[in-house]
PDB file of C-alpha atoms and ligand atoms in Angstrom:
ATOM      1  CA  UNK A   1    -103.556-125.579 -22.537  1.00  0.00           C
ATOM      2  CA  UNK A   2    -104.665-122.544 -23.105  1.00  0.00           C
ATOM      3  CA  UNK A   3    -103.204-119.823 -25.868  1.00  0.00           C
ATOM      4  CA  UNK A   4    -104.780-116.287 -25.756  1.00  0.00           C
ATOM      5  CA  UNK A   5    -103.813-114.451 -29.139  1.00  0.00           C
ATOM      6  CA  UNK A   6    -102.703-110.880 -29.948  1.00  0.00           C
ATOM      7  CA  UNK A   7    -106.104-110.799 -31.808  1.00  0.00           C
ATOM      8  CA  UNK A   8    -107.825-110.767 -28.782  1.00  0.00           C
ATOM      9  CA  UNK A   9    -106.697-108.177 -27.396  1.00  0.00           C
ATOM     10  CA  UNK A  10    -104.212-105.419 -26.719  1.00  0.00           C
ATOM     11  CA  UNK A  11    -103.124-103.007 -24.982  1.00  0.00           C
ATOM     12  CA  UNK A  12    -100.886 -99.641 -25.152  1.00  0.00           C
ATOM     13  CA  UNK A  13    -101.338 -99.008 -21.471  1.00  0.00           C
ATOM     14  CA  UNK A  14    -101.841-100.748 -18.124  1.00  0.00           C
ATOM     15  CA  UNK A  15    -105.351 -99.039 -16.872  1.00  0.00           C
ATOM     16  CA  UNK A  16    -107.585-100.738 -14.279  1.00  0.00           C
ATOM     17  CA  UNK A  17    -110.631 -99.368 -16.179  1.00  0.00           C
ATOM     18  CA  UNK A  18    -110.084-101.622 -18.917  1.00  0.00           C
ATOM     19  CA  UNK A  19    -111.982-104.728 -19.619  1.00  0.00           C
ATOM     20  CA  UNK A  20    -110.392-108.196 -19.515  1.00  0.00           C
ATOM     21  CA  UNK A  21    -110.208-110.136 -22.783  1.00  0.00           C
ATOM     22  CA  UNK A  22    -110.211-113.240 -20.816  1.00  0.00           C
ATOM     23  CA  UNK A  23    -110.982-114.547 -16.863  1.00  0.00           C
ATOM     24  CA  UNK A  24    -109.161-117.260 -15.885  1.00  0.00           C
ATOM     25  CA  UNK A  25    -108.363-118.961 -12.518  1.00  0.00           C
ATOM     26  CA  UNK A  26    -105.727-118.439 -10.414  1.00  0.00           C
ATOM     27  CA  UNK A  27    -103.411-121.597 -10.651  1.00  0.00           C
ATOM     28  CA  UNK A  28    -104.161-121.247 -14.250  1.00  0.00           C
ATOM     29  CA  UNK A  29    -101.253-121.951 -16.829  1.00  0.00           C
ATOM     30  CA  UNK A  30    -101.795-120.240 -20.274  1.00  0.00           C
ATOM     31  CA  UNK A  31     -99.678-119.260 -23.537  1.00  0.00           C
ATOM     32  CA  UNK A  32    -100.178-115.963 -24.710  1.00  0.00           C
ATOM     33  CA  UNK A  33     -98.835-114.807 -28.284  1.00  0.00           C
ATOM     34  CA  UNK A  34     -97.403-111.116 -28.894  1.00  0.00           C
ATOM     35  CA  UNK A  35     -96.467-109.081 -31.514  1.00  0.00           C
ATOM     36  CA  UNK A  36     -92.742-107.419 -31.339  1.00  0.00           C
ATOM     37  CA  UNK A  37     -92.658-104.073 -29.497  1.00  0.00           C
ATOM     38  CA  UNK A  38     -93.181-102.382 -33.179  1.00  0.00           C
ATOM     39  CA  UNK A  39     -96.263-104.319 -33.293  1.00  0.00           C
ATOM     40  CA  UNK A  40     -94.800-106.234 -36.250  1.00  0.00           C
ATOM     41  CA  UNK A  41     -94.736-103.151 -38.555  1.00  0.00           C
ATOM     42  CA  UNK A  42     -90.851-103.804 -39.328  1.00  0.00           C
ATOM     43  CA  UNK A  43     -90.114-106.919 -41.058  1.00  0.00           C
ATOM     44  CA  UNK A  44     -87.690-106.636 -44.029  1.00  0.00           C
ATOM     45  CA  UNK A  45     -84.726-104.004 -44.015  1.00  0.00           C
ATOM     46  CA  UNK A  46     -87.241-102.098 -46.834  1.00  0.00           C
ATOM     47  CA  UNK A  47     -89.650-100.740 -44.055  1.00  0.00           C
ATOM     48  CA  UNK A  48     -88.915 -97.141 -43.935  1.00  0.00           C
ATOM     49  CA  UNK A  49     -88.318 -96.584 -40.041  1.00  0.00           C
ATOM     50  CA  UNK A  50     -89.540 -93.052 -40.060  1.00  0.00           C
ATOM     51  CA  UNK A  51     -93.470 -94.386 -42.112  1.00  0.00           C
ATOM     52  CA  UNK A  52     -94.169 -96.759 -38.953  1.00  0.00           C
ATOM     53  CA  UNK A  53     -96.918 -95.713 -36.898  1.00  0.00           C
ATOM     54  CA  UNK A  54     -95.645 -94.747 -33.664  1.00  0.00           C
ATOM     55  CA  UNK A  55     -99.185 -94.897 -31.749  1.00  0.00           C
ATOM     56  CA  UNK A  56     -98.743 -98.412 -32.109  1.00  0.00           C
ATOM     57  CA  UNK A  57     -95.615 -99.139 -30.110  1.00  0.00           C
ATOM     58  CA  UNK A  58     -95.019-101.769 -27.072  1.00  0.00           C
ATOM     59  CA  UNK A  59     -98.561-103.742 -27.277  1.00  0.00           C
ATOM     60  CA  UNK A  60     -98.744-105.851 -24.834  1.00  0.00           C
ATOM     61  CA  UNK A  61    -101.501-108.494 -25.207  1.00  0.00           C
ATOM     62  CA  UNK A  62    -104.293-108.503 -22.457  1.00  0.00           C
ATOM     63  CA  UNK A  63    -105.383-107.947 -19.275  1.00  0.00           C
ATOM     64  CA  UNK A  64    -106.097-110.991 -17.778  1.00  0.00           C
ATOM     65  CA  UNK A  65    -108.899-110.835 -15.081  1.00  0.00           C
ATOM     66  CA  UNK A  66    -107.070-113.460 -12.773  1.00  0.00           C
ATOM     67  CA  UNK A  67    -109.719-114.772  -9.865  1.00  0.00           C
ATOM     68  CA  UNK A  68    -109.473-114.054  -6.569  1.00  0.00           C
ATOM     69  CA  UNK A  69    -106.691-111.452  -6.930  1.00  0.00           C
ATOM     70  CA  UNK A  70    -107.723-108.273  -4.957  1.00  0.00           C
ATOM     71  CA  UNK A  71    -106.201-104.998  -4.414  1.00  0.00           C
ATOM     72  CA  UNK A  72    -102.946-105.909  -1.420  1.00  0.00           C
ATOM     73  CA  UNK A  73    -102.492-109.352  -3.099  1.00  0.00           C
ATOM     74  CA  UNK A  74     -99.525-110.551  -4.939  1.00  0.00           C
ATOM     75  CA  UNK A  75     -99.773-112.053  -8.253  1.00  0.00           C
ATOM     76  CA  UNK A  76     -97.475-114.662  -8.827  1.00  0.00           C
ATOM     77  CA  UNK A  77     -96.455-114.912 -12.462  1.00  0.00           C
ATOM     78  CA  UNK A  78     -94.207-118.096 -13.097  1.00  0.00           C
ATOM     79  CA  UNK A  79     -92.158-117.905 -16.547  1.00  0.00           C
ATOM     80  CA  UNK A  80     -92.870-121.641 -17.869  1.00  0.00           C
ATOM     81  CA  UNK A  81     -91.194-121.276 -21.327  1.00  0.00           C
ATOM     82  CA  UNK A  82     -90.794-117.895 -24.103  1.00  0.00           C
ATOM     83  CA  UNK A  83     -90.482-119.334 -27.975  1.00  0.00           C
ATOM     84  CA  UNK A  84     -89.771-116.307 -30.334  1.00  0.00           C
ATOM     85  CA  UNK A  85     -89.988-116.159 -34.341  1.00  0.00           C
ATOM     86  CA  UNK A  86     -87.450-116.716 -36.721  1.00  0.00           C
ATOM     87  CA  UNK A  87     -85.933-112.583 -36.688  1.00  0.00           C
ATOM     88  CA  UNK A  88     -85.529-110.145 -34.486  1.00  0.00           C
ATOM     89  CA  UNK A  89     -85.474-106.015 -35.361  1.00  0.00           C
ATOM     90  CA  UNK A  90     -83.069-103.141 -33.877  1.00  0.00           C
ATOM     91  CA  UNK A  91     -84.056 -99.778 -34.278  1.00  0.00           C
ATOM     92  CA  UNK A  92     -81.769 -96.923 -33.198  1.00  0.00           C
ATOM     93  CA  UNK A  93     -82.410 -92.771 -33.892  1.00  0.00           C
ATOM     94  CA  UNK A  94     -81.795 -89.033 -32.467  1.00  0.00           C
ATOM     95  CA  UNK A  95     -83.020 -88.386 -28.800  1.00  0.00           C
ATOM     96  CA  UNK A  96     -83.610 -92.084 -28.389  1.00  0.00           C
ATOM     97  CA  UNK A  97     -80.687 -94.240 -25.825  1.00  0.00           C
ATOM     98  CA  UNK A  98     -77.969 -92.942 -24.935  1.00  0.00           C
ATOM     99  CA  UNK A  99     -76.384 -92.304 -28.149  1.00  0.00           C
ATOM    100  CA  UNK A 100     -79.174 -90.675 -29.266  1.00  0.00           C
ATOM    101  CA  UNK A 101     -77.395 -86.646 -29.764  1.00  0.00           C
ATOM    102  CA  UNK A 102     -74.634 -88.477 -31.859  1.00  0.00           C
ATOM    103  CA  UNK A 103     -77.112 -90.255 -34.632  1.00  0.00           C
ATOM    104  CA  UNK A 104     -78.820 -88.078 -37.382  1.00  0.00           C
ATOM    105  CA  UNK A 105     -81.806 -90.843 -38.656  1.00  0.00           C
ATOM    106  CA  UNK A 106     -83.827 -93.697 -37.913  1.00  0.00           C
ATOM    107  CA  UNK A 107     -82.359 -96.755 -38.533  1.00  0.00           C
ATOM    108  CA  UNK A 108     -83.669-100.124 -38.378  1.00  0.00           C
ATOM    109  CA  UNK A 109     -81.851-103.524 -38.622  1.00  0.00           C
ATOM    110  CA  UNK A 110     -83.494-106.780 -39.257  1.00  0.00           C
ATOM    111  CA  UNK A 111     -82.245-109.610 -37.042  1.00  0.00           C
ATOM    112  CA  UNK A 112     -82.026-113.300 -38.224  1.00  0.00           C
ATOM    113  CA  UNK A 113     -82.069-115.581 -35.540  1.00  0.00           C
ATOM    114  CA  UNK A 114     -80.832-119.110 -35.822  1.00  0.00           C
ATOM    115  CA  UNK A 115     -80.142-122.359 -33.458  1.00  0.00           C
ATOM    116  CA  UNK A 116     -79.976-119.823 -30.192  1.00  0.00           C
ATOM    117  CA  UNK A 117     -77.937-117.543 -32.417  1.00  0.00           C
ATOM    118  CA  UNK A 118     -79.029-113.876 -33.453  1.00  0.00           C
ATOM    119  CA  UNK A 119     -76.878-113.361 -36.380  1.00  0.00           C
ATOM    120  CA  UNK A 120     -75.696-109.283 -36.462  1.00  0.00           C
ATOM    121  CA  UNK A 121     -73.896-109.266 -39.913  1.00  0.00           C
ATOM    122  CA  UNK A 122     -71.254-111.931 -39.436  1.00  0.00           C
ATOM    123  CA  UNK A 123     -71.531-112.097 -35.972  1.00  0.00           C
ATOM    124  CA  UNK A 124     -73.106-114.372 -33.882  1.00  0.00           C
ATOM    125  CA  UNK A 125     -74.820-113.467 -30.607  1.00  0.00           C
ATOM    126  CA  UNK A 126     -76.236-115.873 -27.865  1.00  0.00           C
ATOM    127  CA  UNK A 127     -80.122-115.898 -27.590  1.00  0.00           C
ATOM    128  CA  UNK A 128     -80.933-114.347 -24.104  1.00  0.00           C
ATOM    129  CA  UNK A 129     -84.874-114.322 -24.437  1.00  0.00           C
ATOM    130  CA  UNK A 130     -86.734-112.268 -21.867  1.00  0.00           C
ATOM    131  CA  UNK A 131     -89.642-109.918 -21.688  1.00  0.00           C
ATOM    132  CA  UNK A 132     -89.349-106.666 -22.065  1.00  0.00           C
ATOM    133  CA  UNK A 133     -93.116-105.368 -21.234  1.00  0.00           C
ATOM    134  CA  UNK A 134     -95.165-107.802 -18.174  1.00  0.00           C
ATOM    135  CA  UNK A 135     -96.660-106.152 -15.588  1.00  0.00           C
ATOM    136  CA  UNK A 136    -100.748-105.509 -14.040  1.00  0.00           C
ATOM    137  CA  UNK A 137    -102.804-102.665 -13.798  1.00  0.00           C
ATOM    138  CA  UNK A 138    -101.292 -99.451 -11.897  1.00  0.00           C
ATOM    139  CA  UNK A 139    -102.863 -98.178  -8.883  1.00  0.00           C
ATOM    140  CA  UNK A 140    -104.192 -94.814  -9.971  1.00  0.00           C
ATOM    141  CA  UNK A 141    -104.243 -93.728 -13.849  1.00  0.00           C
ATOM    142  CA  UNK A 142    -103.268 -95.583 -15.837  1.00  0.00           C
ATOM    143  CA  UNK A 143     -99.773 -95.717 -17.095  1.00  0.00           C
ATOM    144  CA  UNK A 144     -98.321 -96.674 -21.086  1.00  0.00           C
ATOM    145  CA  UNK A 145     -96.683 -99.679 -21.649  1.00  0.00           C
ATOM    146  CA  UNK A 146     -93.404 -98.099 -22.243  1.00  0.00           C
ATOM    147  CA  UNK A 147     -92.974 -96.673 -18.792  1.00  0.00           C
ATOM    148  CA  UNK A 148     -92.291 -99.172 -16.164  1.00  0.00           C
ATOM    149  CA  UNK A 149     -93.861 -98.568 -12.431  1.00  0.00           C
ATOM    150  CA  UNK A 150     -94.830-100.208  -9.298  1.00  0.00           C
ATOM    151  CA  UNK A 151     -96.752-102.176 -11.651  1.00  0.00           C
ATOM    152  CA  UNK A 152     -94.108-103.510 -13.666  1.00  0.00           C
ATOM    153  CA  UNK A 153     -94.592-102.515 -17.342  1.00  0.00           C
ATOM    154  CA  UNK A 154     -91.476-101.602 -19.755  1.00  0.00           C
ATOM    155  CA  UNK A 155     -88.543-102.916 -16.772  1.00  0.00           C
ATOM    156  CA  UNK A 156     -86.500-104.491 -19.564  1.00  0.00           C
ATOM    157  CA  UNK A 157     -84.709-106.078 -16.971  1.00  0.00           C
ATOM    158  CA  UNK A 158     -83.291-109.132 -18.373  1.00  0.00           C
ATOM    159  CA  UNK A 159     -83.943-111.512 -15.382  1.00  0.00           C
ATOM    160  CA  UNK A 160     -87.173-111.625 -16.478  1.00  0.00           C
ATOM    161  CA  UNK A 161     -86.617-115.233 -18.938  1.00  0.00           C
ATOM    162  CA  UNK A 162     -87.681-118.920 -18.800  1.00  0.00           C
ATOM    163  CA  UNK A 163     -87.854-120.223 -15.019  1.00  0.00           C
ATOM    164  CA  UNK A 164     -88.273-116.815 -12.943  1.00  0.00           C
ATOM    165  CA  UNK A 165     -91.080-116.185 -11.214  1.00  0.00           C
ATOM    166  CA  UNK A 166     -92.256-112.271 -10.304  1.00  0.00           C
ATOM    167  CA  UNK A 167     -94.163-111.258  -7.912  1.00  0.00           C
ATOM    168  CA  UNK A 168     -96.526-108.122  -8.513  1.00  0.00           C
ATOM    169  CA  UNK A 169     -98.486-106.134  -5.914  1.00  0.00           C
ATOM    170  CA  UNK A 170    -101.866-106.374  -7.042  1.00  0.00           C
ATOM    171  CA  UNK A 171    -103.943-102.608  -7.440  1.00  0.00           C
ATOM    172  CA  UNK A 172    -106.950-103.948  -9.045  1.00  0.00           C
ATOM    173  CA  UNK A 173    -109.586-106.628  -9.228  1.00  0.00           C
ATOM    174  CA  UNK A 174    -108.238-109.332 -11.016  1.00  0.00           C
ATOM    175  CA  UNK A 175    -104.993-107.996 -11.767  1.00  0.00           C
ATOM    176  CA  UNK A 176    -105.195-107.060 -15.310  1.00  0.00           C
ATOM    177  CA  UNK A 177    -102.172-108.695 -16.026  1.00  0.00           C
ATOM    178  CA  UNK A 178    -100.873-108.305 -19.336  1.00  0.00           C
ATOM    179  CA  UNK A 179     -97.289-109.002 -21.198  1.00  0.00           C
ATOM    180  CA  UNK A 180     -95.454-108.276 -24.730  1.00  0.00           C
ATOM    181  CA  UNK A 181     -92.035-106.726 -26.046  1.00  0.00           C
ATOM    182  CA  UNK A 182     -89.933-109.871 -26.233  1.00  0.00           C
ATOM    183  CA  UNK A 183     -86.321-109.371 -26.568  1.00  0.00           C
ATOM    184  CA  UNK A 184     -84.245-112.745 -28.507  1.00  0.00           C
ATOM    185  CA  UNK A 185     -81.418-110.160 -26.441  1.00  0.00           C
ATOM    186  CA  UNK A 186     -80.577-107.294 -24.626  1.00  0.00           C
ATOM    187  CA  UNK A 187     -77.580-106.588 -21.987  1.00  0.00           C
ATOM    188  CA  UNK A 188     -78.427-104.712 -18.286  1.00  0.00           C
ATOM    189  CA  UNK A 189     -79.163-100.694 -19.539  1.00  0.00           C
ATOM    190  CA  UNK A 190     -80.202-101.911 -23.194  1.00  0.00           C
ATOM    191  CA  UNK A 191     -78.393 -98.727 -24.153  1.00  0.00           C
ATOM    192  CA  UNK A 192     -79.355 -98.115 -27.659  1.00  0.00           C
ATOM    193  CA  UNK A 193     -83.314 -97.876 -26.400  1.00  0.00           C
ATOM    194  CA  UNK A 194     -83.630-101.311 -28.420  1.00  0.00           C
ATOM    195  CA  UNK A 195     -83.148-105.197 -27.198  1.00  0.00           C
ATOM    196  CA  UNK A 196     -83.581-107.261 -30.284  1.00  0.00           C
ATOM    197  CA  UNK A 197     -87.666-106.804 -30.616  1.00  0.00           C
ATOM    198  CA  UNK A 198     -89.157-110.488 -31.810  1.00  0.00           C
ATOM    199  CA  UNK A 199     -92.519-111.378 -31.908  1.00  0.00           C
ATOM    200  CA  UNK A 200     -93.462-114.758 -29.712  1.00  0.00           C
ATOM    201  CA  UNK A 201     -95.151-116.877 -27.164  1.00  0.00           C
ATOM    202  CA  UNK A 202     -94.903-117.133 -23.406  1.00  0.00           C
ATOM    203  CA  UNK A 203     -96.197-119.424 -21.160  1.00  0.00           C
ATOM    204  CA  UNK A 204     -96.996-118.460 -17.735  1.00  0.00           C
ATOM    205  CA  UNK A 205     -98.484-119.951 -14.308  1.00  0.00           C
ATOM    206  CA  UNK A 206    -100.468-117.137 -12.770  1.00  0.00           C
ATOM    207  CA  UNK A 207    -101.094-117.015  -9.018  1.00  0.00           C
ATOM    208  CA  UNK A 208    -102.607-114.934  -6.519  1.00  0.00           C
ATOM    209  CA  UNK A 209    -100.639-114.699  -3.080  1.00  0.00           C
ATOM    210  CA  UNK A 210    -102.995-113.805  -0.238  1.00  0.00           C
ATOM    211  CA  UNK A 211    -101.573-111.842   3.562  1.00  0.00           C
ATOM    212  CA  UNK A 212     -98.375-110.404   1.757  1.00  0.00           C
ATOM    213  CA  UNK A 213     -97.958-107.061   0.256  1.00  0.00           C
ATOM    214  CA  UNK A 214     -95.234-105.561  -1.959  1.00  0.00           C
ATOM    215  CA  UNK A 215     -94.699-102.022  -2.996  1.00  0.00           C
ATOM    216  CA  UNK A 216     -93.070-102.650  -6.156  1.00  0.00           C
ATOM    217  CA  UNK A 217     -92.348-106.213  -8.376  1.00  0.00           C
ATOM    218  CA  UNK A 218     -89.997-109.035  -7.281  1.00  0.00           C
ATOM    219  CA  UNK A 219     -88.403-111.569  -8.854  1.00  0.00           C
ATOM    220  CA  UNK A 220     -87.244-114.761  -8.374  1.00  0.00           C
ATOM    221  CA  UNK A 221     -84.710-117.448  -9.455  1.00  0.00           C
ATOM    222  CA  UNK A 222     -83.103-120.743  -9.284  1.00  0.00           C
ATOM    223  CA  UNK A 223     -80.314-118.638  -7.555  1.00  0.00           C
ATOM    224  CA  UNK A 224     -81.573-115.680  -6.160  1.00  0.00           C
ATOM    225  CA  UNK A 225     -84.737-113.090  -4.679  1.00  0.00           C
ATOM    226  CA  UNK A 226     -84.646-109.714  -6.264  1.00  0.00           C
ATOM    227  CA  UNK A 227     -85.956-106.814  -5.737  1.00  0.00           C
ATOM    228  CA  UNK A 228     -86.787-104.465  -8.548  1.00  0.00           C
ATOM    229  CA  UNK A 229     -87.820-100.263  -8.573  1.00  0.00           C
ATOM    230  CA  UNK A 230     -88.581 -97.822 -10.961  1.00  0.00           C
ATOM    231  CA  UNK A 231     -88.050 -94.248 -10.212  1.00  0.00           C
ATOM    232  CA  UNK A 232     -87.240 -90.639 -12.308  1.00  0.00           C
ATOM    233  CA  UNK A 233     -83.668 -91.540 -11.792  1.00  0.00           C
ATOM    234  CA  UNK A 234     -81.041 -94.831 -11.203  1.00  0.00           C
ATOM    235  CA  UNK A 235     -79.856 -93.492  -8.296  1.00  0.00           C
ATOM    236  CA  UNK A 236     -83.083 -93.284  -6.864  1.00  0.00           C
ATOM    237  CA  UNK A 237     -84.129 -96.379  -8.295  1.00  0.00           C
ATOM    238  CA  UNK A 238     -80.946 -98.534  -6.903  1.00  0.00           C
ATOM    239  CA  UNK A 239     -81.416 -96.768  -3.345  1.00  0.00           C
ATOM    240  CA  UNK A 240     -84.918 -97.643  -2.871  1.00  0.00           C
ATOM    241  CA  UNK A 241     -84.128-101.392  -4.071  1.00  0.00           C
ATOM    242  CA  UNK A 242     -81.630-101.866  -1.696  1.00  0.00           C
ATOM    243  CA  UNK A 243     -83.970-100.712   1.076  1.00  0.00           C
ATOM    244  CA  UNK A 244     -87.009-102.248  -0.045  1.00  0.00           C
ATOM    245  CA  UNK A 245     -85.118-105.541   0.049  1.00  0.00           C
ATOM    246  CA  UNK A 246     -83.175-104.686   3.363  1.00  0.00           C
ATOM    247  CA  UNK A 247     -86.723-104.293   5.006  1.00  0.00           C
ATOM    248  CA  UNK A 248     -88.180-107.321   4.116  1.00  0.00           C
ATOM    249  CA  UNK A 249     -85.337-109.153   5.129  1.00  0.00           C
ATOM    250  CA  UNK A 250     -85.339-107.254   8.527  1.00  0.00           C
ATOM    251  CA  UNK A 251     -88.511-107.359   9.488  1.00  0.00           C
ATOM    252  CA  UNK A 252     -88.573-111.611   8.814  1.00  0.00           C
ATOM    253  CA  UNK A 253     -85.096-112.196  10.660  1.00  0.00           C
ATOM    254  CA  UNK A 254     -83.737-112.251  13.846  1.00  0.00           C
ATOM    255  CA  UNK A 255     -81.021-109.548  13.099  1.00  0.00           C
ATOM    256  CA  UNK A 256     -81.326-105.835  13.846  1.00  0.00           C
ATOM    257  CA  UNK A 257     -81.480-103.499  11.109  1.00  0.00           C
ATOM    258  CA  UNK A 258     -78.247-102.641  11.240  1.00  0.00           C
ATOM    259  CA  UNK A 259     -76.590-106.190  11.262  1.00  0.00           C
ATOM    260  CA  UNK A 260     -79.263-106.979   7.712  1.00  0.00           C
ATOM    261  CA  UNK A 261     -77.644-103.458   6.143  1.00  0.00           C
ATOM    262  CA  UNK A 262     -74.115-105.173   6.856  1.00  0.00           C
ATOM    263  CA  UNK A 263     -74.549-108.246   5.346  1.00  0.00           C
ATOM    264  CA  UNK A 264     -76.333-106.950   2.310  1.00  0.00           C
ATOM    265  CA  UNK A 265     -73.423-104.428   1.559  1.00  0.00           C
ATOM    266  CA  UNK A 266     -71.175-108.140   1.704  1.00  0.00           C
ATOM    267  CA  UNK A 267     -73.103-109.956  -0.496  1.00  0.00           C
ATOM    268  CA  UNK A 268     -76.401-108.141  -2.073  1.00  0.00           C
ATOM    269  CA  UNK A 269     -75.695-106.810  -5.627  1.00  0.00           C
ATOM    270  CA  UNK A 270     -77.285-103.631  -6.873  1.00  0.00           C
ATOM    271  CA  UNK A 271     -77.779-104.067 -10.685  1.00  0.00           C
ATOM    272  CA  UNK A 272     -79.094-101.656 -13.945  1.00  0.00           C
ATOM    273  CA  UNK A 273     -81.883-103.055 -15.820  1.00  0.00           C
ATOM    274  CA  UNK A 274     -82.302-100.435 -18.041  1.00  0.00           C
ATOM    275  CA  UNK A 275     -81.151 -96.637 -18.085  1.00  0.00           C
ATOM    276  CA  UNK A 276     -83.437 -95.539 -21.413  1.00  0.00           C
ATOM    277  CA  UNK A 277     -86.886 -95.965 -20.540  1.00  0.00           C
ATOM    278  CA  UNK A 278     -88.947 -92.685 -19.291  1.00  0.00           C
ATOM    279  CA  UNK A 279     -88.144 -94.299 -15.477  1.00  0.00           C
ATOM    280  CA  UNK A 280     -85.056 -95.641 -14.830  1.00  0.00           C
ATOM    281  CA  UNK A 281     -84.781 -99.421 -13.544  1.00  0.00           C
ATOM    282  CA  UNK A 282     -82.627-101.201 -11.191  1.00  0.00           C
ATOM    283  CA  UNK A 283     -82.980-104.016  -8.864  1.00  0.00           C
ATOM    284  CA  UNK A 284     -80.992-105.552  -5.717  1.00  0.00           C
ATOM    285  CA  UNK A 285     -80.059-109.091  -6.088  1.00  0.00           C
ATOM    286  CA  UNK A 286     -79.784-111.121  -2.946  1.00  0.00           C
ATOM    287  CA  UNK A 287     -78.242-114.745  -3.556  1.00  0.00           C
ATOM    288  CA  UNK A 288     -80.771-117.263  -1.894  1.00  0.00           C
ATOM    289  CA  UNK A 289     -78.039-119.242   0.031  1.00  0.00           C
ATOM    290  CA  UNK A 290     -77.126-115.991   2.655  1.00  0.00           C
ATOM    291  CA  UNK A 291     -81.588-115.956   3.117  1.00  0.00           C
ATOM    292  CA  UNK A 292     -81.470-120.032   3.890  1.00  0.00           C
ATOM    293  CA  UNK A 293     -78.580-119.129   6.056  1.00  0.00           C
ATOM    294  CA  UNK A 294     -80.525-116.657   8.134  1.00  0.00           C
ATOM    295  CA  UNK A 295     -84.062-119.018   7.672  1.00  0.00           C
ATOM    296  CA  UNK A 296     -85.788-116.160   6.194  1.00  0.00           C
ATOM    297  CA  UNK A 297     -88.530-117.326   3.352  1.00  0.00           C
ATOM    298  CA  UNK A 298     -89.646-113.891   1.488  1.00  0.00           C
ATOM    299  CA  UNK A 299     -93.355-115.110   0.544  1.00  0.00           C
ATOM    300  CA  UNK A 300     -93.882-117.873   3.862  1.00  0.00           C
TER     301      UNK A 300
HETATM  302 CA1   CA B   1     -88.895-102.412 -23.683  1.00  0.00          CA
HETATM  303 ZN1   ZN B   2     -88.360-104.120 -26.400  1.00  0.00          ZN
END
């Protein structure tokens, strides 16, 4: 197998113009190490918050040239497996999540994490390892890695762990794909601007999906197809999921419009990934029994 490290090569933001630190071919499955969102800059509670360098925030290690994916593809990123070191970090600060005009200073918190168990003083939460940062390069300029997009980028939507596959629209040759800013957890909004940031590995199967076009990312589970959208605000980014995934379904059924819109409304769910990012990000969850009901297949 092959493991691409973070010395290869990083990035700050998804570009097309940049070169690929590796080409591989599609069907390939590789593990690729990256630092925590801080670029590993805080590990002990001593690291003064404020004396980090900020330039060097959300690396995400890549692009991957992946062949055969051209611009209208899909890229078809299975999520094999995500190990993640030994402690995770919190940071929290004015102007940063939503609680941002009530706190006066940066503060950091170091994380240990333990048999699936992030320990938060004498509290135990449940690992819930995702990834925060995974996306390709965007269609026109390029775009930092702490803005999600059409492209993907910073969703921080938690669906995104071990066993989902996305689906990106592809705006460039070869992709670019690139991932980083692993989270050991984070709830839907991850409020404070922070999941718990760990360093790690992730294995992924990348694919290239030819006669199918998306506008913005999808994901998939053992249990349902989702549609996920980034816009300037939730609202905007809920609506557009919905409709995104009403269409699809629409135009690949036998139902009219109107009968798709109804059924959606009974069983679709519109969810918050996260509500602190410079773009909002929601996605509409469709349970995968109601599509084998109605013999719709979103990528045959
Ligand atoms: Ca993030
Ligand atoms: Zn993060």
């Amino acid at each position: 197998m092959t493991t691409i490290g973070y010395n290869e090569g990083i990035i700050y933001e998804f570009n097309k113009v940049h070169e690929p630190i590796r080409t591989i071919p599609a069907g390939s499955t590789v593990t690729i190490q990256t630092y925590d969102c801080f670029q590993n800059q805080i590990q002990s509670a001593d690291t003064e918050v404020t004396a980090i360098d900020w330039n060097k925030i959300n690396p995400a290690t890549g692009p991957l040239y992946v062949e055969g994916a051209m611009p209208g593809d899909v890229l078809k990123v299975k999520i094999e497996r995500i190990d993640i070191g030994d402690q995770g970090v919190m940071v929290v600060g004015p102007e940063l999540g939503v609680m941002g005009h009530a706190l006066s200073k940066m503060e950091s918190k170091i994380l240990p994490i333990k048999d699936d168990l992030v320990l938060f003083n004498d509290l135990q939460i449940p690992v819930n390892k995702m990834i925060g940062v995974i996306g390709v390069a965007p269609e026109g300029e390029g775009v930092n890695c702490g803005t999600p997009g059409a492209h993907g980028g910073n969703m921080d939507n938690k669906m995104v762990t071990e066993g989902a596959t996305l689906y990106f629209p592809v705006f460039a040759e070869g992709a670019l794909f690139a991932l980083g800013d692993l989270h050991a957890a984070m709830g839907d909004g991850e409020v404070s601007v922070s999941g718990v940031e760990v360093a790690g590995e992730v294995t992924v199967t990348l694919d290239v999906i030819k006669g199918v076009s998306l506008r913005h990312p999808m994901l998939e589970n053992e249990k349902a197809f989702t549609q996920i959208v980034s816009a300037l605000t939730l609202d905007e980014a809920a609506k557009t999921a919905a409709v995104e995934m009403i269409e699809r379904i629409a135009e690949k059924s036998s139902l009219p419009v109107s009968e798709v819109t109804m059924l959606m409304s009974a069983v679709g769910q519109s969810e918050i990934c996260q509500i602190v990012d410079p773009l909002m990000t929601a996605r509409f969850v469709v349970p995968k029994w109601v599509l084998s009901q109605l013999d719709v297949s979103i990528f045959e």
